[in-house]
PDB file of C-alpha atoms in Angstrom:
ATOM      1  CA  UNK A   1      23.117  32.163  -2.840  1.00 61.00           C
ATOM      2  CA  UNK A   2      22.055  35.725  -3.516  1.00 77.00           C
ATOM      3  CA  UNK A   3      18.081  36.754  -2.475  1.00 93.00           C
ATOM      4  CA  UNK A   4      15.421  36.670  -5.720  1.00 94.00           C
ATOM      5  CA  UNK A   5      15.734  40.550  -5.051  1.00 95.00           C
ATOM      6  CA  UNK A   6      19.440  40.520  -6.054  1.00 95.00           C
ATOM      7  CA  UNK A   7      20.222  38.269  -8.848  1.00 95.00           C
ATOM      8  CA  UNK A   8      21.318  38.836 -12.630  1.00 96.00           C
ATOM      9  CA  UNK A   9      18.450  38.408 -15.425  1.00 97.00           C
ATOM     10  CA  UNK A  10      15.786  39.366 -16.908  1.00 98.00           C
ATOM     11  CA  UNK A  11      12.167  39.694 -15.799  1.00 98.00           C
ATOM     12  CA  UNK A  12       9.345  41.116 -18.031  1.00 98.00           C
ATOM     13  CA  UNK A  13       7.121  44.220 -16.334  1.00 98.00           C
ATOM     14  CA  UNK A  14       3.951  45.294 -18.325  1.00 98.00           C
ATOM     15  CA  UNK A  15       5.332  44.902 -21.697  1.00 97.00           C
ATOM     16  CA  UNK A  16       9.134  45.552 -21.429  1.00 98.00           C
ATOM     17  CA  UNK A  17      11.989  42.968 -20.782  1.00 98.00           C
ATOM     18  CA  UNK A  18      13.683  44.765 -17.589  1.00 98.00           C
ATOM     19  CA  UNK A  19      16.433  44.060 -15.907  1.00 98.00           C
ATOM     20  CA  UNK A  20      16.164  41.642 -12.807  1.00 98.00           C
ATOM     21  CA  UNK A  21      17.195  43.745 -10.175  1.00 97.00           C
ATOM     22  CA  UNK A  22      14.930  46.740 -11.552  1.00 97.00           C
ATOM     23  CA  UNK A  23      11.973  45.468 -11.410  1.00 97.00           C
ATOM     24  CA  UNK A  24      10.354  46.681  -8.290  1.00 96.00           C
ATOM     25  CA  UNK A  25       7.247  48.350  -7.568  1.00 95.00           C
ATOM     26  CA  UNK A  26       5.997  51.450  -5.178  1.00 96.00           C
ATOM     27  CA  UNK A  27       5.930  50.755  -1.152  1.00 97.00           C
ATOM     28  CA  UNK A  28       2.453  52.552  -2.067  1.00 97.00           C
ATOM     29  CA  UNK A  29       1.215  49.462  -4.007  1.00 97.00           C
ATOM     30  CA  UNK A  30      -2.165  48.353  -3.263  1.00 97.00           C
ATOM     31  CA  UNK A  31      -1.396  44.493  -3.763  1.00 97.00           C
ATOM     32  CA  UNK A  32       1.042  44.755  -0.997  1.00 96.00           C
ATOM     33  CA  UNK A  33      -1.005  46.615   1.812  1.00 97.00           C
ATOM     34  CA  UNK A  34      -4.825  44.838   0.693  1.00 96.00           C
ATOM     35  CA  UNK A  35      -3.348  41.682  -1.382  1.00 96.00           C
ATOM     36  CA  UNK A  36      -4.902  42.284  -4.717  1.00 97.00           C
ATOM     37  CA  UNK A  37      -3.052  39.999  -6.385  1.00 98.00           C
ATOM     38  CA  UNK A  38      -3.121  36.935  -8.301  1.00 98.00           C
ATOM     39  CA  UNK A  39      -0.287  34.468  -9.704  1.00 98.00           C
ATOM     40  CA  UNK A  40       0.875  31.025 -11.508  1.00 98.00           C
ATOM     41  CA  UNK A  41       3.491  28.951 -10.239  1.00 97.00           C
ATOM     42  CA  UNK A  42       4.464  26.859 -14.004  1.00 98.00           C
ATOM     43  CA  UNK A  43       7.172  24.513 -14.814  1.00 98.00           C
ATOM     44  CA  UNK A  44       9.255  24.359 -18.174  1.00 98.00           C
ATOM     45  CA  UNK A  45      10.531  21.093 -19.402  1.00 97.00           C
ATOM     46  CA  UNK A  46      13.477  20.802 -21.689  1.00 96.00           C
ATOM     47  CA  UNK A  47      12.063  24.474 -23.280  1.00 96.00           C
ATOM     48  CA  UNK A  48       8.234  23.564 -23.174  1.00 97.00           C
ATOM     49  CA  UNK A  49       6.168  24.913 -19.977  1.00 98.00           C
ATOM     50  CA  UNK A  50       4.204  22.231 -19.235  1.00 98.00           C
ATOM     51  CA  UNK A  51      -0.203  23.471 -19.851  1.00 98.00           C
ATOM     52  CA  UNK A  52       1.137  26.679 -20.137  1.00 98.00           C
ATOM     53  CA  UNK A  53      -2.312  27.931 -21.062  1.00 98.00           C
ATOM     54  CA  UNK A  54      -4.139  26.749 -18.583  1.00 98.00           C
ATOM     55  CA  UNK A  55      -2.085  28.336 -16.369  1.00 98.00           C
ATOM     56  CA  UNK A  56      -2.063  31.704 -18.453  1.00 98.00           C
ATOM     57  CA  UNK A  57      -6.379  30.991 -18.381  1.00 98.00           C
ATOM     58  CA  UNK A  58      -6.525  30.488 -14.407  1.00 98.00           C
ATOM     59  CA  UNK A  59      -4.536  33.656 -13.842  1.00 98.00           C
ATOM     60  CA  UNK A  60      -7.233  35.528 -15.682  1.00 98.00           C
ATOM     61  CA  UNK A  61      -9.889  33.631 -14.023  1.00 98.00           C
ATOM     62  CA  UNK A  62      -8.253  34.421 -10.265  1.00 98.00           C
ATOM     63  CA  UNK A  63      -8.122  37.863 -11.391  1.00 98.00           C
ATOM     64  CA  UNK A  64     -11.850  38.287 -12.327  1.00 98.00           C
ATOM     65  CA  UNK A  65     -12.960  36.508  -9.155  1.00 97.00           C
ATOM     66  CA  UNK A  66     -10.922  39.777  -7.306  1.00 97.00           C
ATOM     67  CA  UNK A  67     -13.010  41.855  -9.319  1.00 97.00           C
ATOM     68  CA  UNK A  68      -9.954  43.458 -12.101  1.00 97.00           C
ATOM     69  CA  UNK A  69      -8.726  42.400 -15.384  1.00 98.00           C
ATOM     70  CA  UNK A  70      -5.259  41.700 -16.134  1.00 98.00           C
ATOM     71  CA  UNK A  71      -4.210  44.110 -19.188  1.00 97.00           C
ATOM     72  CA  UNK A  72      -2.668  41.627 -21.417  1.00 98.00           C
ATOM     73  CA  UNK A  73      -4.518  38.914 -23.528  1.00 98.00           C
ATOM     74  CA  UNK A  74      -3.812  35.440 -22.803  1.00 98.00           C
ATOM     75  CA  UNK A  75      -1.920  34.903 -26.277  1.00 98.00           C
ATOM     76  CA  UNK A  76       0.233  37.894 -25.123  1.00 98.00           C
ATOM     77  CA  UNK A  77       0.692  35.726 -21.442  1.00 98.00           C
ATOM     78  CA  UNK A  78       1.949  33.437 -23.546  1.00 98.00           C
ATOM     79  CA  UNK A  79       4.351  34.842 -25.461  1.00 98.00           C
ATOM     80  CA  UNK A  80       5.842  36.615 -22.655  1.00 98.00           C
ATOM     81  CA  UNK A  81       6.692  33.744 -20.926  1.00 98.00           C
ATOM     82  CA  UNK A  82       7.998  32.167 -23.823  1.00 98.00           C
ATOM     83  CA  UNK A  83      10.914  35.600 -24.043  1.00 98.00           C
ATOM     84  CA  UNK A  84      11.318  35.324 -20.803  1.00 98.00           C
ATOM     85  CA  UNK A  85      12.622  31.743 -20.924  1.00 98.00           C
ATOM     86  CA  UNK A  86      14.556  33.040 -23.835  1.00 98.00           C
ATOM     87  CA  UNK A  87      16.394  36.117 -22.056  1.00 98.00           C
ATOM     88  CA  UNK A  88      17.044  34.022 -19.549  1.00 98.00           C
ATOM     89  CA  UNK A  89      18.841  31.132 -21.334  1.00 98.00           C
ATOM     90  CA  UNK A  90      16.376  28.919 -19.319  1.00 97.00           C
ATOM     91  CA  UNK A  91      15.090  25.351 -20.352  1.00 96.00           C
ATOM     92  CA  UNK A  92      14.110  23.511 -17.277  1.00 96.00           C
ATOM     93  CA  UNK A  93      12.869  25.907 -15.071  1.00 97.00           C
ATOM     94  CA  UNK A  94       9.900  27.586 -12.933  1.00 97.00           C
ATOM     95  CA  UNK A  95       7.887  30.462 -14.111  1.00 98.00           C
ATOM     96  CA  UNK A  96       6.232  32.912 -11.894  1.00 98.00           C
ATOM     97  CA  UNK A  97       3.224  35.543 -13.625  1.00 98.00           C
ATOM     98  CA  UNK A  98       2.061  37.727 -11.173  1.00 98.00           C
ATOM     99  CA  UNK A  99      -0.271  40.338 -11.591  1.00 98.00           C
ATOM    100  CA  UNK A 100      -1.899  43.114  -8.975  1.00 98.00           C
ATOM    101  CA  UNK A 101      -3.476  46.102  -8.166  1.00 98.00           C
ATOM    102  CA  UNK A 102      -0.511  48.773  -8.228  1.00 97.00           C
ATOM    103  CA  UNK A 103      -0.221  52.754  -7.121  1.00 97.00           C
ATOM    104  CA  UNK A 104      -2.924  54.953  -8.178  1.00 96.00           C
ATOM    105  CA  UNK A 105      -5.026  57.366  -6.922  1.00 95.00           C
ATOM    106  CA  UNK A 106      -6.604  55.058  -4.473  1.00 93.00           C
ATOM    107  CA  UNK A 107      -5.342  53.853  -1.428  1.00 93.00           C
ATOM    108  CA  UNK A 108      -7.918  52.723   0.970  1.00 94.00           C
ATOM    109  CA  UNK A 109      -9.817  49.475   0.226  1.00 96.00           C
ATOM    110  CA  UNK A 110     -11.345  50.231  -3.078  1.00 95.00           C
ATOM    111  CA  UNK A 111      -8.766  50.252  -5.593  1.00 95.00           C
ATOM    112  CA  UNK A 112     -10.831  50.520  -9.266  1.00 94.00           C
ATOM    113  CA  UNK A 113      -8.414  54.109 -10.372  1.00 96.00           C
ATOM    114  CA  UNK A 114      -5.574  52.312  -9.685  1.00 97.00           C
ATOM    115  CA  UNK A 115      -3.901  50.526 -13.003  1.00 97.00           C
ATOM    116  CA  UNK A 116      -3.198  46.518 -12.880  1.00 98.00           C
ATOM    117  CA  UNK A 117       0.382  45.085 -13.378  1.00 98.00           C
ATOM    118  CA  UNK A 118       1.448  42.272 -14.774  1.00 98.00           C
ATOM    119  CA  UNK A 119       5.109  40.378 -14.198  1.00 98.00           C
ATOM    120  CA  UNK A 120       6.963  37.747 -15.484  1.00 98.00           C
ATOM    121  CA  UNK A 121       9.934  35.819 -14.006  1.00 98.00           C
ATOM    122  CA  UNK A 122      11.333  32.639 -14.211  1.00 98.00           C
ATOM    123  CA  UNK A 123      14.690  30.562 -12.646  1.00 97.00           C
ATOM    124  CA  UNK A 124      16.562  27.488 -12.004  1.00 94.00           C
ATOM    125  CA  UNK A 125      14.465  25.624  -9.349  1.00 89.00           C
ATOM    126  CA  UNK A 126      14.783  22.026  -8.165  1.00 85.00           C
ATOM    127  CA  UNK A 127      12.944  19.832  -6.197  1.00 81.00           C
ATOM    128  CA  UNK A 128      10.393  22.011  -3.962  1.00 82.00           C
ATOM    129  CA  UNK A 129      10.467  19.424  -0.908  1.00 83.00           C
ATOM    130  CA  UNK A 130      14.002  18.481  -1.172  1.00 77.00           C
ATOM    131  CA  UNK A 131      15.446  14.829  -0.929  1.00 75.00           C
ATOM    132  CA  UNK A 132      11.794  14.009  -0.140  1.00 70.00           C
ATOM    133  CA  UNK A 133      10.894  13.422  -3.187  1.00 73.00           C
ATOM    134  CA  UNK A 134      12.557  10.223  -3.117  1.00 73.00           C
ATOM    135  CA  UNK A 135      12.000   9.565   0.664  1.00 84.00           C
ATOM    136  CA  UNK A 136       9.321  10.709   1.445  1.00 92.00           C
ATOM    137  CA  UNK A 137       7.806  13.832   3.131  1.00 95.00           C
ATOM    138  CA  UNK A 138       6.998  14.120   6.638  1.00 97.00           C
ATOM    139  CA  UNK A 139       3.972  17.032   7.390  1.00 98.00           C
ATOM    140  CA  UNK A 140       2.903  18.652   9.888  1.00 98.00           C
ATOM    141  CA  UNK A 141      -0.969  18.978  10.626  1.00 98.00           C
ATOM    142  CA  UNK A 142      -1.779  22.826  10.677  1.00 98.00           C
ATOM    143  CA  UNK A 143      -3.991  24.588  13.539  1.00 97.00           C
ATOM    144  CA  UNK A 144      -5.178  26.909  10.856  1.00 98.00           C
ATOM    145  CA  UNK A 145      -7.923  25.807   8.533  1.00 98.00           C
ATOM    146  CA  UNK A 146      -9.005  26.601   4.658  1.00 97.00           C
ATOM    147  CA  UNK A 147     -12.019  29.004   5.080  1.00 97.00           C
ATOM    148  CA  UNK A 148     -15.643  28.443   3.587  1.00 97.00           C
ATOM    149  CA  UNK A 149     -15.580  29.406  -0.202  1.00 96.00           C
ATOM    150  CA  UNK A 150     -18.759  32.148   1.356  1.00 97.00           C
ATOM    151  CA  UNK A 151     -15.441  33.887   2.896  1.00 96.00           C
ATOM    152  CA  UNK A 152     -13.241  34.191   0.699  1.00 95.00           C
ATOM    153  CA  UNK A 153     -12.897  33.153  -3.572  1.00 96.00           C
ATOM    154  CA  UNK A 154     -11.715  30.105  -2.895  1.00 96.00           C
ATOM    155  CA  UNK A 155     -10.831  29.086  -6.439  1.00 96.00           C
ATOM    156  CA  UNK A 156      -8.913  31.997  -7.137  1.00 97.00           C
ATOM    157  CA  UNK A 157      -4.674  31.505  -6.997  1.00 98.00           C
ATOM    158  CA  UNK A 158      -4.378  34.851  -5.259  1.00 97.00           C
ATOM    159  CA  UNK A 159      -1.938  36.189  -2.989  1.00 97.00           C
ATOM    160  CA  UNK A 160      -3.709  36.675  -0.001  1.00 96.00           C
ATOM    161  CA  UNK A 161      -5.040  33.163   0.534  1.00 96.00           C
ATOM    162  CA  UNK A 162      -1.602  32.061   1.477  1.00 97.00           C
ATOM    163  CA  UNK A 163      -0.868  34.369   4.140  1.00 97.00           C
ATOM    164  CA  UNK A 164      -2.170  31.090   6.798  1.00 97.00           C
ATOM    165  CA  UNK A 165      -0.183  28.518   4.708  1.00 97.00           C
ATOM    166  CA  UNK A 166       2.861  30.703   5.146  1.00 98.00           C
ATOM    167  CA  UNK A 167       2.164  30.127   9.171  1.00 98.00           C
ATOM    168  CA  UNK A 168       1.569  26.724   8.971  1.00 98.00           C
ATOM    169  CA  UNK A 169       4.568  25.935   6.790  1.00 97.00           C
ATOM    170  CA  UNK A 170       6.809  27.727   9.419  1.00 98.00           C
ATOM    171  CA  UNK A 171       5.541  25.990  12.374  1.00 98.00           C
ATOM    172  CA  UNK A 172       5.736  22.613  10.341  1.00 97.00           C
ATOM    173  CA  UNK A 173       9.375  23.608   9.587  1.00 96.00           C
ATOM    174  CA  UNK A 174      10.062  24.148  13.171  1.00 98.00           C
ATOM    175  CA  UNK A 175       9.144  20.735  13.837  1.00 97.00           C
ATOM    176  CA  UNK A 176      11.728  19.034  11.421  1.00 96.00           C
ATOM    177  CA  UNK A 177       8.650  18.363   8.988  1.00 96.00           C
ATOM    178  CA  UNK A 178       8.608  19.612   5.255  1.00 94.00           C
ATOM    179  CA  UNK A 179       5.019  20.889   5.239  1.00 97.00           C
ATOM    180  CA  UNK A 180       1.499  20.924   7.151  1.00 98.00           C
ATOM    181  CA  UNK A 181      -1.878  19.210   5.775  1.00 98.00           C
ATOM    182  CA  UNK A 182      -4.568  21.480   6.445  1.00 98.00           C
ATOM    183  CA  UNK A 183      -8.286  20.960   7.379  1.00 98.00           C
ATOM    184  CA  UNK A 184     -10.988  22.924   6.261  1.00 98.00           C
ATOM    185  CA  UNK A 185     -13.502  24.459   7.828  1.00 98.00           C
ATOM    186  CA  UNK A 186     -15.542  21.780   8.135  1.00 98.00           C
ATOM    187  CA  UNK A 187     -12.924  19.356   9.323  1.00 98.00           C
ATOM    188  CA  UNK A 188     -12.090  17.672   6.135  1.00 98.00           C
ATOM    189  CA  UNK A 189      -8.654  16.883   5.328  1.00 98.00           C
ATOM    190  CA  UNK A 190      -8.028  19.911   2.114  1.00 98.00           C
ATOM    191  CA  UNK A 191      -4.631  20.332   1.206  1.00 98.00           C
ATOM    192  CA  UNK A 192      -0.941  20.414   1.860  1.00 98.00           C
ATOM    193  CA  UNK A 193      -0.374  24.164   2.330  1.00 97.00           C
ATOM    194  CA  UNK A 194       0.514  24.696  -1.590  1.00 95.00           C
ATOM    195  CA  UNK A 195      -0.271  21.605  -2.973  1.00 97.00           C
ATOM    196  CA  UNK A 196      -2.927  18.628  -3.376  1.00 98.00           C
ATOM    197  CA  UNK A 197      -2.965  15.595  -1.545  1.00 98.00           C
ATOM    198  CA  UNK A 198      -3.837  11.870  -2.723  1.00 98.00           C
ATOM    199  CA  UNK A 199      -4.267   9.050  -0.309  1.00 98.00           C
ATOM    200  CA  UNK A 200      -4.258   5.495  -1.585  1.00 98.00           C
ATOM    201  CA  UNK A 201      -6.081   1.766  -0.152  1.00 97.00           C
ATOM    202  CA  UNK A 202      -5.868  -1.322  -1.541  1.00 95.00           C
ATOM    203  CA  UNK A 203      -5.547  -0.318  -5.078  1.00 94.00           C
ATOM    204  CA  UNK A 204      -8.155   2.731  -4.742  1.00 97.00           C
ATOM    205  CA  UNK A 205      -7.210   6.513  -4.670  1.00 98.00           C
ATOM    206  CA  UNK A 206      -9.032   9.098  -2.466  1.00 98.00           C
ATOM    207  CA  UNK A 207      -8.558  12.294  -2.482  1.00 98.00           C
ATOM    208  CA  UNK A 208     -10.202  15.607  -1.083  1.00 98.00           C
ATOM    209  CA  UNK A 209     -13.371  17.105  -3.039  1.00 98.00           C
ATOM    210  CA  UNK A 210     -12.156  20.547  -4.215  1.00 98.00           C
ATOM    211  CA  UNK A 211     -14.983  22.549  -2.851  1.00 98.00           C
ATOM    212  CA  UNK A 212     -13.608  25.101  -0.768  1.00 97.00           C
ATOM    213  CA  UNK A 213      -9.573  24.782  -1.922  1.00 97.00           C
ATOM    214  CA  UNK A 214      -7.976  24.938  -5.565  1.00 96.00           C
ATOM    215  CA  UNK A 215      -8.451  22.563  -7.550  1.00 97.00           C
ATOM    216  CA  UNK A 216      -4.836  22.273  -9.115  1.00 98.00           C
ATOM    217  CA  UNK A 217      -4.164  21.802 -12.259  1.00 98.00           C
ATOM    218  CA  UNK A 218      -1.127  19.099 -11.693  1.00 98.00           C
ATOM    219  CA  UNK A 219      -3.493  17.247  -9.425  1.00 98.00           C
ATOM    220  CA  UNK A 220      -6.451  17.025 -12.209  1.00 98.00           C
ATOM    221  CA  UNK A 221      -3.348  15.744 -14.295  1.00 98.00           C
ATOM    222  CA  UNK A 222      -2.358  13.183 -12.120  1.00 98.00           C
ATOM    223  CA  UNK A 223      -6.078  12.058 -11.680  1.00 98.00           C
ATOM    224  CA  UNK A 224      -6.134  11.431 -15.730  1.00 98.00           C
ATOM    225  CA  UNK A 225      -3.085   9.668 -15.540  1.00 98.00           C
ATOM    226  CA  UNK A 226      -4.515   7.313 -12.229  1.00 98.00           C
ATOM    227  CA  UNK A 227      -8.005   6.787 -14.562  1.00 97.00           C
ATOM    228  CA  UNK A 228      -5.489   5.873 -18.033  1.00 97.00           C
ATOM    229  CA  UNK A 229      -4.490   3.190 -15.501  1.00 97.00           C
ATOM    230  CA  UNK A 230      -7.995   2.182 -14.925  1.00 97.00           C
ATOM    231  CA  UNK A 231      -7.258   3.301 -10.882  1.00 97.00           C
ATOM    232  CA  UNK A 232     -10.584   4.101  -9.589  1.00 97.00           C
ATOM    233  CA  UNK A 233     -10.410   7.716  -7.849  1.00 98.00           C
ATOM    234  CA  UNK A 234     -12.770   9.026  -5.692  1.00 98.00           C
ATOM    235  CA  UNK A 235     -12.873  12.867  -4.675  1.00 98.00           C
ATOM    236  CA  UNK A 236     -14.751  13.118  -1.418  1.00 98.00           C
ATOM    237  CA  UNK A 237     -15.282  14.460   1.710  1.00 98.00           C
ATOM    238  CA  UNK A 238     -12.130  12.924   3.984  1.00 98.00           C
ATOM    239  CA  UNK A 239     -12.069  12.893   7.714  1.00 98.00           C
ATOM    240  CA  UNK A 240      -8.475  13.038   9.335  1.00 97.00           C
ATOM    241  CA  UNK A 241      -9.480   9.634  11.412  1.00 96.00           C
ATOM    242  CA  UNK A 242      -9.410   7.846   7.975  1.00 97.00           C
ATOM    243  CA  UNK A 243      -5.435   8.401   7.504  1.00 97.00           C
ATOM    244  CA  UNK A 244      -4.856   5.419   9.440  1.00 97.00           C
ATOM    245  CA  UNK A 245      -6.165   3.367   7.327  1.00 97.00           C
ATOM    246  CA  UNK A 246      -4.497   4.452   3.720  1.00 98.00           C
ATOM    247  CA  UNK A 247      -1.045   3.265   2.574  1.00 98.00           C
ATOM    248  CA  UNK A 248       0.216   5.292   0.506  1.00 98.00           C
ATOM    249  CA  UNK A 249      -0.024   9.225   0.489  1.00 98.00           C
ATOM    250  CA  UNK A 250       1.398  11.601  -2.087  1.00 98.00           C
ATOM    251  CA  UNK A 251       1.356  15.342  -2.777  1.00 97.00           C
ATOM    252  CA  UNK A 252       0.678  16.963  -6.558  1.00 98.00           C
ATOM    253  CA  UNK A 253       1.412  20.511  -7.334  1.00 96.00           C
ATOM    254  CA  UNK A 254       3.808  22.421 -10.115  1.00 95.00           C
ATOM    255  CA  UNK A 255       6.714  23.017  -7.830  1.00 92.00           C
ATOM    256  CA  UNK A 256       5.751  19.876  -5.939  1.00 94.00           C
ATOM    257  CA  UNK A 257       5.245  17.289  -9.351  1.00 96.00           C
ATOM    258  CA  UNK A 258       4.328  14.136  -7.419  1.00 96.00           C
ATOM    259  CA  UNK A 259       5.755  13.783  -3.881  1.00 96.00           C
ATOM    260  CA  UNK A 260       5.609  10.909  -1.732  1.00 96.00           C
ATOM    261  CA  UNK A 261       4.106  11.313   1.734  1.00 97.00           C
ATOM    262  CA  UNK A 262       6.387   9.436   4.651  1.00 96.00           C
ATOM    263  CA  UNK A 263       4.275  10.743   7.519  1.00 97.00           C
ATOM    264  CA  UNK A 264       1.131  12.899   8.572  1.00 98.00           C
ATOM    265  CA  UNK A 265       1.291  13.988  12.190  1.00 96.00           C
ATOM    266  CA  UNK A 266       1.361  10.327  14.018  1.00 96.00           C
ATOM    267  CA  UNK A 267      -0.065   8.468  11.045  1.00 97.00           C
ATOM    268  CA  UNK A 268       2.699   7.003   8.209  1.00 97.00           C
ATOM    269  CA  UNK A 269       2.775   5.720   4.783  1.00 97.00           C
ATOM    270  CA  UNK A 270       4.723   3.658   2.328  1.00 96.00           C
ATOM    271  CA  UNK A 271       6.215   4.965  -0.577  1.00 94.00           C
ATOM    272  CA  UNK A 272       5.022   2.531  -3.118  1.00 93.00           C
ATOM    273  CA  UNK A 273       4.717   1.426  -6.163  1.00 95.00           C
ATOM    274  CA  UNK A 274       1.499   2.814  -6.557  1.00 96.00           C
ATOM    275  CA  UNK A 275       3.375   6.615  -5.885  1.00 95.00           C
ATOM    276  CA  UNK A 276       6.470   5.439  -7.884  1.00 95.00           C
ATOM    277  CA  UNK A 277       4.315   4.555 -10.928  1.00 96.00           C
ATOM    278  CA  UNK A 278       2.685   7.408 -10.816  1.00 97.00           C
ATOM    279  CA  UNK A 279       5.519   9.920 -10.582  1.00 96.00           C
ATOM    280  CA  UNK A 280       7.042   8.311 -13.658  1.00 96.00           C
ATOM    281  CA  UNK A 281       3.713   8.755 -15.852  1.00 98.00           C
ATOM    282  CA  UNK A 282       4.238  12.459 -15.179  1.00 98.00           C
ATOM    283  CA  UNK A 283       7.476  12.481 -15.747  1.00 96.00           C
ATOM    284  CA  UNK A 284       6.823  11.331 -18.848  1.00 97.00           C
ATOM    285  CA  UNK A 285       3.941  13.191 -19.709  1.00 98.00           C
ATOM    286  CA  UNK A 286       6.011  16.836 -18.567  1.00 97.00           C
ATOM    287  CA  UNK A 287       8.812  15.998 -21.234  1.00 96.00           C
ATOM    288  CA  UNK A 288       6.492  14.593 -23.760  1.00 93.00           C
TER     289      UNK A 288
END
């Protein structure tokens, strides 16, 4: 399989439907050397990408909280996304919308001369973690931990905040496991390292308060579809001692959907009905 740098397509830059392998930027770019940047990760379903504008509205929120505006309207997000698809000859398929900080006249820190970019992509792309989906996933626990929203903007889906999720994932891969749960600074069990987690106990769902992590949109989904059950769920402060006692564990994120959790670190989980249930509701709901 060719590299996402080397493939044929389409990808729209800034207003114009370019071709794939064309659409690069200067080494001079300030999102690449400071990480002013800011994306959506978005899944289309038979044609239809699934809260499409909620995604298009976050990636003008993440923006603002990295103090620039992205130069196209959220109507225009969404129509762009909707050609891409289109030029693509795509249906079921992921959607990337990046935007950042570009070359300009500044490059130190501050970057307000420098004009803001905006990209569209989208391809074929299965199952993020693989046969686990089915199985189960088996994660890591990461050394690294999500910093205090006073440190960085923690509600923002930029760039940069994934630079220690990258790590983790590679040391969790070197271990034979799929992915890494991750702390945060407090010691709280946060997040999978680019998606939600949801633990489950006799019929009850916990999951991790979203006060210094992002509070994804498939995981407030999945927490209207648990309440349409009537599934109590409780988002709280959870210490990594409590895994023990849950039995069942799932992830929630776009390219994730609803995966089920085999193992965290020494602690495991069945894949139940519970998770099973669950996926199927979304399932469901995506393709509605």
């Amino acid at each position: 399989m060719s590299g996402y740098d080397d493939r044929d397509g389409k990808i729209w830059l800034n207003g114009s439907m370019v071709e794939w392998r064309d659409a690069n930027v200067h080494i001079l770019t300030h999102g690449l050397h400071y990480g002013s940047s800011v994306f959506e990760g978005e899944r289309a379903y038979d044609g239809k990408i699934f809260k499409s504008r909620e995604h298009s509205e976050r990636l003008h929120f993440s923006a603002r909280q990295l103090d620039f505006e992205v130069p196209f309207t959220v109507d225009e997000i969404e129509e762009a996304k909707c050609a891409v698809l289109s030029a693509n000859g795509l249906s079921d398929a992921y959607v990337r919308a990046v935007a950042w900080r570009g070359s300009g006249e500044d490059m130190g820190v501050a970057a307000s001369r420098n004009p803001v970019n905006l990209a569209i992509a989208a391809w074929e792309w299965g199952s993020y973690y693989g046969d686990a989906k089915m199985k189960g996933a088996k994660l890591d626990i990461s050394k690294w931990k999500r910093p205090s929203p006073e440190t960085i903007p923690s509600h923002a889906k930029a760039s940069g905040l994934y630079m220690i999720c990258t790590i983790s994932k590679h040391e969790a891969e070197a271990k034979g496991c799929s992915d890494s749960i991750m702390l945060d600074y407090r010691g709280y069990v946060a997040e999978a390292t680019g998606a939600n987690v949801f633990f489950a106990e006799n019929g009850v769902v916990h999951t991790p308060k979203p006060d210094c992590f992002l509070n994804g949109i498939t995981r407030q989904t999945v927490i209207e579809l648990l309440e349409s059950r009537q599934i109590k769920v409780h988002e709280r402060h959870i210490l990594p001692e409590e895994l023990e006692r849950f039995e069942q564990c799932w992830l929630t994120g776009t390219a994730a959907e609803v995966t089920p959790v085999e193992k965290i670190g020494e602690y495991t989980f069945e894949v139940g009905e519970l998770i099973r249930d669950i996926a199927m509701d979304y399932e469901k709901l995506v393709r509605s």
